[in-house]
Amino acid sequence: MMNEIIISPSILSADFTEFGSAAQEIETSGAPWLHMDVMDGSFVPNLTFGSSLIRDIRKKTKVFLDVHLMIVQPGRYIRKFADAGADGITFHYEAEVHSQKYLAEIRGLGLKAGIAIVPSTPVSILEEVLPFVDLVLIMTVNPGFGGQTLIPECLEKVKKLVEIRQKSGLDFNISVDGGINETTAQKAKEAGANILVVGSAFFDCEDKKSLITKLKAC
Ligand code: DX5
Ligand code: ZN
């Protein structure tokens, strides 16, 4: 299986007073996706933004809005984020008892459905929900903040997930999120990830266009 390599810059690392221009920077860099980290201060020890920012960013860009919900009981908010203009919604397995129900709801709304797991959650636990997902997001840091260092063991989970995907004959994308830069992107792709979420490495970089090209190619 060869899924297309997709770079999804995370707006979390942008200047919070400049979200509109950050969205435009992401679009002009050539990145096809834009990652939005919604945090509730409960599931993760940080607070960010809600669906109104997604609604406003939707007006600024046509790129795929890749919404990552780091909130408890995310099922309560699926409809709100879909209405705001998300193209894909990914929520945490650890935060929702009724994952299958809400993955089906996301797909039913015509969006891409994703399930995410933190570093301490094994990929094997996802077996029953894999038929209902378009992507699995493997957190490669503990969620909550940008700018952390990738935990190498998490890439072993990516390899295990690739094996599970092969055995099951299912077709889903594998996303990695946290500590992705030119060096770790290469390792993540070798492990089998095809969606790379990039926060600080993107916003710290001057030449964003060539970074996107390099991340895709390296
Ligand atoms: C962290 C978020 C990430 C974050 C990644 O909890 O889920 O999407 O923006 O940022 P970097 O690339 O700086 O680790
Ligand atoms: Zn994220």
Coordinates of C-alpha atoms and ligand atoms in Angstrom, one line a residue:
M1 CA 0.0 0.0 0.0
M2 CA 1.3 3.4 -0.9
N3 CA -0.7 6.3 0.4
E4 CA 0.2 9.8 -0.8
I5 CA 2.6 11.8 1.4
I6 CA 0.7 14.7 2.9
I7 CA 2.2 17.5 5.0
S8 CA -0.2 19.1 7.5
P9 CA 1.3 22.3 9.1
S10 CA -0.1 22.9 12.6
I11 CA -1.4 26.4 13.2
L12 CA -0.7 25.8 16.9
S13 CA 2.8 27.1 16.4
A14 CA 1.7 30.3 14.7
D15 CA 1.4 33.7 16.4
F16 CA -2.1 33.6 17.9
T17 CA -2.8 37.2 16.8
E18 CA -2.0 36.3 13.2
F19 CA -4.1 33.2 12.4
G20 CA -5.4 34.6 9.1
S21 CA -2.0 35.3 7.6
A22 CA -0.7 32.0 9.0
A23 CA -3.4 30.1 7.1
Q24 CA -2.4 32.0 3.9
E25 CA 1.3 31.1 4.6
I26 CA 0.4 27.5 4.9
E27 CA -1.6 27.6 1.6
T28 CA 1.2 29.4 -0.3
S29 CA 3.8 26.9 1.0
G30 CA 2.1 24.2 -1.1
A31 CA 0.9 22.2 1.9
P32 CA -2.4 20.6 1.0
W33 CA -3.6 20.3 4.6
L34 CA -3.8 22.6 7.7
H35 CA -3.8 21.0 11.1
M36 CA -5.9 22.6 13.9
D37 CA -5.3 21.5 17.5
V38 CA -8.4 22.0 19.7
M39 CA -7.5 21.6 23.4
D40 CA -9.8 21.8 26.4
G41 CA -7.4 22.1 29.4
S42 CA -8.8 18.8 30.7
F43 CA -7.9 16.0 28.3
V44 CA -4.6 17.9 27.8
P45 CA -3.0 20.5 30.1
N46 CA -3.5 23.3 27.7
L47 CA -6.3 25.4 26.1
T48 CA -6.3 26.6 22.6
F49 CA -9.4 27.5 20.5
G50 CA -12.8 26.2 19.4
S51 CA -15.0 25.9 16.3
S52 CA -15.3 29.7 15.8
L53 CA -11.6 29.7 14.7
I54 CA -12.2 26.9 12.3
R55 CA -15.2 28.8 10.9
D56 CA -13.0 31.9 10.4
I57 CA -10.0 30.0 8.9
R58 CA -12.4 28.3 6.5
K59 CA -13.1 31.7 5.0
K60 CA -9.4 32.4 4.5
T61 CA -8.3 29.2 2.7
K62 CA -9.4 26.3 0.6
V63 CA -6.8 23.8 2.0
F64 CA -8.1 20.6 3.8
L65 CA -8.9 21.5 7.4
D66 CA -7.5 18.7 9.5
V67 CA -9.1 19.2 12.9
H68 CA -7.5 17.3 15.9
L69 CA -9.7 17.3 18.9
M70 CA -7.9 16.9 22.2
I71 CA -11.0 17.2 24.4
V72 CA -13.0 14.9 26.6
Q73 CA -16.2 13.4 25.1
P74 CA -15.4 14.8 21.7
G75 CA -18.7 13.3 20.4
R76 CA -20.5 16.2 21.8
Y77 CA -18.8 18.6 19.4
I78 CA -18.6 16.7 16.1
R79 CA -21.6 18.5 14.5
K80 CA -20.2 21.9 15.6
F81 CA -16.8 21.4 14.0
A82 CA -18.4 19.9 10.8
D83 CA -20.7 22.9 10.5
A84 CA -17.7 25.2 11.0
G85 CA -16.1 23.8 7.9
A86 CA -13.7 21.1 9.0
D87 CA -12.8 18.6 6.2
G88 CA -11.5 15.9 8.6
I89 CA -12.1 15.4 12.3
T90 CA -9.8 13.3 14.4
F91 CA -10.5 12.6 18.1
H92 CA -8.8 10.6 20.8
Y93 CA -9.7 7.0 21.5
E94 CA -8.9 7.6 25.1
A95 CA -11.4 10.4 25.4
E96 CA -14.5 8.7 24.0
V97 CA -16.3 5.5 24.9
H98 CA -18.4 5.5 21.8
S99 CA -15.7 5.9 19.2
Q100 CA -17.4 3.8 16.5
K101 CA -20.6 5.8 16.8
Y102 CA -18.8 9.1 16.3
L103 CA -16.5 7.9 13.6
A104 CA -19.6 6.8 11.7
E105 CA -21.2 10.2 12.4
I106 CA -18.2 12.1 11.0
R107 CA -18.2 10.0 7.8
G108 CA -22.0 10.4 7.6
L109 CA -21.4 14.1 7.5
G110 CA -19.2 13.6 4.5
L111 CA -15.9 14.3 6.3
K112 CA -12.8 12.2 6.8
A113 CA -12.8 10.4 10.2
G114 CA -9.7 9.9 12.3
I115 CA -8.8 8.3 15.5
A116 CA -5.8 9.4 17.6
I117 CA -3.8 7.7 20.4
V118 CA -1.3 9.1 22.9
P119 CA 2.1 7.5 23.3
S120 CA 1.1 5.2 26.1
T121 CA -1.9 3.7 24.3
P122 CA -1.1 0.5 22.2
V123 CA -2.2 0.4 18.6
S124 CA -3.7 -3.1 19.2
I125 CA -6.6 -1.4 21.0
L126 CA -7.8 0.1 17.8
E127 CA -8.6 -3.1 16.0
E128 CA -12.4 -2.9 16.3
V129 CA -12.6 0.7 15.0
L130 CA -10.2 0.5 12.1
P131 CA -12.9 -0.4 9.6
F132 CA -14.5 3.0 10.4
V133 CA -11.5 5.3 10.0
D134 CA -9.8 7.2 7.2
L135 CA -6.8 8.0 9.3
V136 CA -5.1 6.9 12.5
L137 CA -3.1 9.6 14.2
I138 CA -0.2 8.3 16.2
M139 CA 0.9 11.0 18.7
T140 CA 4.7 11.0 18.7
V141 CA 4.8 13.3 21.8
N142 CA 2.5 13.6 24.7
P143 CA -0.2 16.0 23.4
G144 CA -0.6 19.5 24.7
F145 CA 2.2 21.6 23.4
G146 CA 4.2 22.2 20.2
G147 CA 8.0 22.2 20.2
Q148 CA 8.5 18.8 22.0
T149 CA 11.0 16.1 20.9
L150 CA 9.7 13.0 19.2
I151 CA 9.6 9.9 21.3
P152 CA 11.3 7.3 19.0
E153 CA 9.4 4.3 20.5
C154 CA 6.2 5.8 19.0
L155 CA 7.5 5.0 15.5
E156 CA 7.6 1.4 16.5
K157 CA 3.8 1.8 16.9
V158 CA 3.6 3.1 13.4
K159 CA 5.3 -0.1 12.2
K160 CA 3.0 -2.3 14.2
L161 CA 0.0 -0.5 12.7
V162 CA 1.3 -1.0 9.2
E163 CA 1.4 -4.7 9.9
I164 CA -2.1 -4.7 11.3
R165 CA -3.2 -2.8 8.1
Q166 CA -1.6 -5.3 5.9
K167 CA -3.1 -8.3 7.7
S168 CA -6.6 -6.7 7.7
G169 CA -6.6 -5.6 4.1
L170 CA -8.0 -2.3 5.3
D171 CA -7.1 1.0 3.7
F172 CA -6.4 4.0 6.0
N173 CA -3.8 6.7 6.3
I174 CA -1.3 6.9 9.1
S175 CA -0.5 10.3 10.6
V176 CA 2.3 11.3 13.0
D177 CA 2.0 14.3 15.2
G178 CA 4.7 15.8 17.4
G179 CA 8.4 16.6 16.9
I180 CA 8.3 16.2 13.2
N181 CA 11.2 17.9 11.3
E182 CA 13.4 17.1 8.3
T183 CA 15.2 14.3 10.3
T184 CA 12.3 12.7 12.0
A185 CA 10.1 13.0 9.0
Q186 CA 12.4 10.6 7.1
K187 CA 12.2 8.1 10.0
A188 CA 8.4 8.5 10.3
K189 CA 8.0 7.8 6.6
E190 CA 10.3 4.8 6.7
A191 CA 8.1 3.5 9.6
G192 CA 5.1 3.8 7.3
A193 CA 3.5 7.2 8.1
N194 CA 2.1 9.1 5.2
I195 CA 0.6 12.2 6.9
L196 CA 3.1 14.4 8.7
V197 CA 1.9 17.1 11.1
V198 CA 4.5 19.8 11.4
G199 CA 4.2 22.7 13.9
S200 CA 7.3 24.4 15.1
A201 CA 9.5 23.2 12.3
F202 CA 7.2 24.9 9.8
F203 CA 6.7 28.2 11.6
D204 CA 10.4 28.4 12.6
C205 CA 11.5 28.0 8.9
E206 CA 12.0 30.9 6.6
D207 CA 11.6 29.1 3.3
K208 CA 8.4 27.2 3.9
K209 CA 7.9 26.2 0.3
S210 CA 11.2 24.4 0.1
L211 CA 10.6 22.8 3.5
I212 CA 7.3 21.3 2.2
T213 CA 9.1 20.0 -0.8
K214 CA 11.9 18.5 1.3
L215 CA 9.5 16.9 3.8
K216 CA 7.6 15.3 1.0
A217 CA 10.7 14.0 -0.7
C218 CA 13.2 13.2 2.1
Ligands
DX5_1 C1 0.6 18.7 20.1 C2 -0.2 18.9 18.8 C3 0.6 19.0 17.6 C4 1.6 20.1 17.6 C5 2.8 19.7 16.9 O1 -0.2 18.3 21.1 O2 -1.2 17.8 18.6 O3 -0.2 19.0 16.4 O4 1.1 21.3 16.9 O5 3.8 20.6 17.1 P1 5.3 20.3 16.8 O6 5.5 19.9 15.4 O7 6.0 21.6 17.2 O8 5.7 19.2 17.7
ZN2 ZN -2.2 17.8 16.6

